[in-house]
Amino acid sequence: MGWLSKLLLPGRLRTGPTALLPARPDPKTLLAVAQLADPEARTDGDDILAGGSRIESPVELTGEVLAKLGVPDEDRLWACRIAAEGPLPVDFFDKSLAEGIAYRLGGWSLCQGEPLDPAEDGGDPLVYLPAVPEPEEILPILAESLRHADAVDTARWPEGELIEGVVHVPVRRGRVADVYAGADVLVTVEEGHRLPPAAQVRWPYLTEVAIARVSPVARTEEEAGEDAEPAGAASGAAADDRTEDVTSAEAAPGPLDDGSDSEDASTSTGASTGAGSDAEGAQAAEGAEAATSRNDAEGTEDTEDTEDTEDTEDTEDTEDTDGARGALLARAAVALALADGLRGIAADSRGFQIAEVADVLPGGHA
């Protein structure tokens, strides 16, 4: 690569969707990942063509270029730039393609100068369906897959009806058709007017599909509808709402050094009073040693408290991460059950097909 290409490279990568990967991807692995988003993805020389986009061959980036791209704490990454070469099957397909590749290969994505770690947001699993399912079709599947709700929240869903532990809300306005809720999972079914590549290959005769988004029930109905709209328009692009759990602790004060000051004071007193005050000096020294011991003990306790606080924070962060992963896996299981029962296609939030529950976790192909 010439010096001019190196000079222009950061700008090219910054403007276009780019996957930044921790290691040079094997061409076969990269093609297999691309085919999860577009089953008809194929190689073209050193590049890959998928869904009207070109996945350019990996380029090695060093710390200097990464610093210009705003990617911290990385010495070397491999960049796969995504370039749209024609009409995209769905809006922002090239962006979701970059994010999906980075998510499955344990890397970053970069678009319009903003680096993003896709692993921080697993998103909501999706199910592409040939048509909006009737309640009689979907309710038995959800009754077996969801943790049952005890009652209908009439303040939230005044038109909701509890059927075998599942709340059914017939919305029938806008693009949203139906909402189904269990105790902790919400399924929003909407009509999609543009087909992602996976759906085009499965149902080439269709001009629209239905999309079921599986999200946490804690979100409001309005948020669920807003999140579902980008799913239909952008092949399940990740929702913008993200929750960051930030835990901070104040460092405990360090041990005081009063012992040495007391010792110096006692030495000075003994020198000025002569031999007649040796006993007093010895007594003062004993007091100083006792004070030093007490301060050392207090300092040790403070250090232990700080370490305990840090351990507690690490434990809480681990529990939060494990809880989020568990909830994502549970929603993926619901999506797979719907796909199997309704002859649909289960996908992650970026439109990459999933065949088993673990496929929704980051770094699965790294």
Short mmCIF file of N, CA and C in Angstrom, two decimals, residues 107-181:
data_model
loop_
_atom_site.label_atom_id
_atom_site.label_comp_id
_atom_site.label_asym_id
_atom_site.label_seq_id
_atom_site.Cartn_x
_atom_site.Cartn_y
_atom_site.Cartn_z
N GLY A 107 -15.29 -8.21 17.13
CA GLY A 107 -14.60 -6.96 16.82
C GLY A 107 -15.45 -5.73 17.05
N TRP A 108 -15.05 -4.64 16.39
CA TRP A 108 -15.75 -3.35 16.45
C TRP A 108 -16.40 -3.10 15.10
N SER A 109 -17.35 -2.19 15.09
CA SER A 109 -17.86 -1.67 13.83
C SER A 109 -17.65 -0.16 13.83
N LEU A 110 -17.49 0.39 12.65
CA LEU A 110 -17.21 1.81 12.51
C LEU A 110 -18.08 2.36 11.39
N CYS A 111 -18.83 3.42 11.70
CA CYS A 111 -19.67 4.05 10.68
C CYS A 111 -19.77 5.54 10.98
N GLN A 112 -19.48 6.37 9.98
CA GLN A 112 -19.55 7.82 10.12
C GLN A 112 -18.70 8.31 11.29
N GLY A 113 -17.54 7.71 11.44
CA GLY A 113 -16.58 8.16 12.44
C GLY A 113 -16.84 7.71 13.85
N GLU A 114 -17.86 6.88 14.08
CA GLU A 114 -18.19 6.46 15.44
C GLU A 114 -17.89 4.97 15.61
N PRO A 115 -16.85 4.62 16.41
CA PRO A 115 -16.59 3.21 16.69
C PRO A 115 -17.62 2.66 17.66
N LEU A 116 -18.04 1.43 17.43
CA LEU A 116 -19.07 0.81 18.25
C LEU A 116 -18.67 -0.63 18.55
N ASP A 117 -18.84 -1.02 19.81
CA ASP A 117 -18.64 -2.41 20.20
C ASP A 117 -20.01 -3.09 20.16
N PRO A 118 -20.31 -3.87 19.14
CA PRO A 118 -21.65 -4.46 19.03
C PRO A 118 -21.99 -5.40 20.17
N ALA A 119 -20.96 -5.95 20.84
CA ALA A 119 -21.22 -6.89 21.93
C ALA A 119 -21.90 -6.22 23.10
N GLU A 120 -21.84 -4.89 23.18
CA GLU A 120 -22.49 -4.19 24.28
C GLU A 120 -24.01 -4.19 24.14
N ASP A 121 -24.50 -4.52 22.96
CA ASP A 121 -25.95 -4.54 22.74
C ASP A 121 -26.29 -5.76 21.89
N GLY A 122 -26.75 -6.82 22.57
CA GLY A 122 -27.11 -8.02 21.82
C GLY A 122 -28.35 -7.84 20.99
N GLY A 123 -29.20 -6.87 21.37
CA GLY A 123 -30.40 -6.59 20.59
C GLY A 123 -31.49 -7.62 20.81
N ASP A 124 -32.56 -7.49 20.06
CA ASP A 124 -33.72 -8.36 20.18
C ASP A 124 -33.76 -9.36 19.03
N PRO A 125 -33.90 -10.64 19.34
CA PRO A 125 -34.04 -11.63 18.25
C PRO A 125 -35.29 -11.35 17.43
N LEU A 126 -35.24 -11.73 16.16
CA LEU A 126 -36.34 -11.50 15.22
C LEU A 126 -36.78 -12.83 14.61
N VAL A 127 -38.01 -12.84 14.13
CA VAL A 127 -38.50 -13.99 13.37
C VAL A 127 -39.19 -13.45 12.13
N TYR A 128 -38.69 -13.83 10.96
CA TYR A 128 -39.34 -13.47 9.69
C TYR A 128 -40.38 -14.53 9.37
N LEU A 129 -41.60 -14.07 9.07
CA LEU A 129 -42.71 -14.97 8.79
C LEU A 129 -43.34 -14.61 7.45
N PRO A 130 -43.88 -15.59 6.73
CA PRO A 130 -44.48 -15.28 5.42
C PRO A 130 -45.74 -14.43 5.53
N ALA A 131 -46.40 -14.43 6.69
CA ALA A 131 -47.61 -13.64 6.90
C ALA A 131 -47.82 -13.46 8.39
N VAL A 132 -48.65 -12.49 8.75
CA VAL A 132 -48.98 -12.28 10.16
C VAL A 132 -49.75 -13.49 10.65
N PRO A 133 -49.25 -14.16 11.69
CA PRO A 133 -49.95 -15.37 12.15
C PRO A 133 -51.23 -15.04 12.89
N GLU A 134 -52.20 -15.90 12.78
CA GLU A 134 -53.43 -15.76 13.54
C GLU A 134 -53.16 -16.11 15.00
N PRO A 135 -53.90 -15.50 15.92
CA PRO A 135 -53.69 -15.82 17.34
C PRO A 135 -53.77 -17.32 17.63
N GLU A 136 -54.66 -18.03 16.92
CA GLU A 136 -54.80 -19.46 17.15
C GLU A 136 -53.55 -20.24 16.77
N GLU A 137 -52.72 -19.65 15.86
CA GLU A 137 -51.50 -20.31 15.45
C GLU A 137 -50.34 -20.06 16.42
N ILE A 138 -50.22 -18.81 16.89
CA ILE A 138 -49.05 -18.42 17.66
C ILE A 138 -49.21 -18.63 19.16
N LEU A 139 -50.44 -18.54 19.66
CA LEU A 139 -50.66 -18.65 21.11
C LEU A 139 -50.22 -19.99 21.70
N PRO A 140 -50.53 -21.13 21.07
CA PRO A 140 -50.06 -22.40 21.65
C PRO A 140 -48.55 -22.48 21.76
N ILE A 141 -47.83 -21.90 20.78
CA ILE A 141 -46.36 -21.92 20.81
C ILE A 141 -45.85 -21.06 21.95
N LEU A 142 -46.43 -19.86 22.08
CA LEU A 142 -45.99 -18.96 23.15
C LEU A 142 -46.37 -19.50 24.52
N ALA A 143 -47.50 -20.19 24.62
CA ALA A 143 -47.90 -20.74 25.90
C ALA A 143 -46.89 -21.77 26.41
N GLU A 144 -46.20 -22.44 25.49
CA GLU A 144 -45.18 -23.41 25.86
C GLU A 144 -43.81 -22.77 26.02
N SER A 145 -43.58 -21.62 25.39
CA SER A 145 -42.24 -21.03 25.36
C SER A 145 -42.04 -19.93 26.39
N LEU A 146 -43.10 -19.19 26.75
CA LEU A 146 -42.97 -18.05 27.64
C LEU A 146 -43.25 -18.44 29.09
N ARG A 147 -42.65 -17.69 30.01
CA ARG A 147 -43.04 -17.79 31.41
C ARG A 147 -44.36 -17.07 31.56
N HIS A 148 -45.35 -17.73 32.10
CA HIS A 148 -46.72 -17.25 32.05
C HIS A 148 -46.92 -15.98 32.89
N ALA A 149 -47.77 -15.10 32.36
CA ALA A 149 -48.21 -13.92 33.11
C ALA A 149 -49.35 -14.33 34.03
N ASP A 150 -49.43 -13.67 35.18
CA ASP A 150 -50.47 -14.00 36.16
C ASP A 150 -51.79 -13.30 35.86
N ALA A 151 -51.70 -12.09 35.30
CA ALA A 151 -52.92 -11.31 35.04
C ALA A 151 -52.62 -10.28 33.97
N VAL A 152 -53.65 -9.63 33.48
CA VAL A 152 -53.51 -8.56 32.48
C VAL A 152 -53.31 -7.24 33.19
N ASP A 153 -52.29 -6.50 32.77
CA ASP A 153 -52.10 -5.14 33.28
C ASP A 153 -53.05 -4.24 32.51
N THR A 154 -54.23 -4.02 33.08
CA THR A 154 -55.27 -3.27 32.35
C THR A 154 -54.90 -1.82 32.13
N ALA A 155 -54.05 -1.26 32.99
CA ALA A 155 -53.62 0.12 32.78
C ALA A 155 -52.73 0.22 31.54
N ARG A 156 -51.97 -0.81 31.29
CA ARG A 156 -51.06 -0.79 30.14
C ARG A 156 -51.73 -1.34 28.89
N TRP A 157 -52.49 -2.44 29.07
CA TRP A 157 -53.15 -3.07 27.94
C TRP A 157 -54.65 -3.21 28.24
N PRO A 158 -55.41 -2.14 28.09
CA PRO A 158 -56.84 -2.20 28.41
C PRO A 158 -57.60 -3.20 27.54
N GLU A 159 -57.06 -3.49 26.35
CA GLU A 159 -57.73 -4.43 25.45
C GLU A 159 -57.10 -5.82 25.52
N GLY A 160 -56.19 -6.02 26.46
CA GLY A 160 -55.51 -7.31 26.56
C GLY A 160 -56.40 -8.41 27.10
N GLU A 161 -56.10 -9.62 26.65
CA GLU A 161 -56.85 -10.79 27.09
C GLU A 161 -55.85 -11.88 27.48
N LEU A 162 -56.01 -12.43 28.67
CA LEU A 162 -55.12 -13.48 29.16
C LEU A 162 -55.60 -14.83 28.66
N ILE A 163 -54.75 -15.49 27.86
CA ILE A 163 -55.09 -16.79 27.28
C ILE A 163 -53.96 -17.76 27.58
N GLU A 164 -54.22 -18.71 28.43
CA GLU A 164 -53.24 -19.74 28.79
C GLU A 164 -51.91 -19.13 29.22
N GLY A 165 -51.99 -18.09 30.04
CA GLY A 165 -50.78 -17.48 30.58
C GLY A 165 -50.11 -16.46 29.68
N VAL A 166 -50.69 -16.17 28.52
CA VAL A 166 -50.14 -15.21 27.57
C VAL A 166 -51.16 -14.09 27.36
N VAL A 167 -50.70 -12.85 27.48
CA VAL A 167 -51.57 -11.70 27.25
C VAL A 167 -51.56 -11.38 25.75
N HIS A 168 -52.72 -11.38 25.14
CA HIS A 168 -52.84 -11.04 23.72
C HIS A 168 -53.47 -9.67 23.59
N VAL A 169 -52.78 -8.77 22.85
CA VAL A 169 -53.28 -7.42 22.63
C VAL A 169 -53.40 -7.22 21.11
N PRO A 170 -54.61 -7.22 20.56
CA PRO A 170 -54.77 -6.96 19.13
C PRO A 170 -54.65 -5.47 18.84
N VAL A 171 -53.52 -5.06 18.32
CA VAL A 171 -53.27 -3.63 18.07
C VAL A 171 -53.95 -3.19 16.79
N ARG A 172 -53.55 -3.83 15.67
CA ARG A 172 -54.16 -3.58 14.36
C ARG A 172 -54.17 -2.11 13.97
N ARG A 173 -53.08 -1.44 14.23
CA ARG A 173 -52.98 -0.05 13.74
C ARG A 173 -51.53 0.18 13.30
N GLY A 174 -51.39 0.96 12.24
CA GLY A 174 -50.05 1.16 11.70
C GLY A 174 -49.50 -0.16 11.18
N ARG A 175 -48.23 -0.36 11.45
CA ARG A 175 -47.59 -1.59 11.00
C ARG A 175 -47.70 -2.71 12.02
N VAL A 176 -47.95 -2.36 13.27
CA VAL A 176 -48.04 -3.38 14.32
C VAL A 176 -49.40 -4.07 14.25
N ALA A 177 -49.37 -5.40 14.24
CA ALA A 177 -50.61 -6.17 14.16
C ALA A 177 -51.04 -6.68 15.53
N ASP A 178 -50.16 -7.39 16.22
CA ASP A 178 -50.50 -7.99 17.50
C ASP A 178 -49.31 -7.88 18.46
N VAL A 179 -49.64 -7.87 19.74
CA VAL A 179 -48.63 -7.92 20.80
C VAL A 179 -48.99 -9.07 21.72
N TYR A 180 -47.99 -9.88 22.08
CA TYR A 180 -48.17 -10.99 23.00
C TYR A 180 -47.16 -10.84 24.14
N ALA A 181 -47.62 -11.01 25.37
CA ALA A 181 -46.74 -10.79 26.51
C ALA A 181 -46.86 -11.94 27.50
#
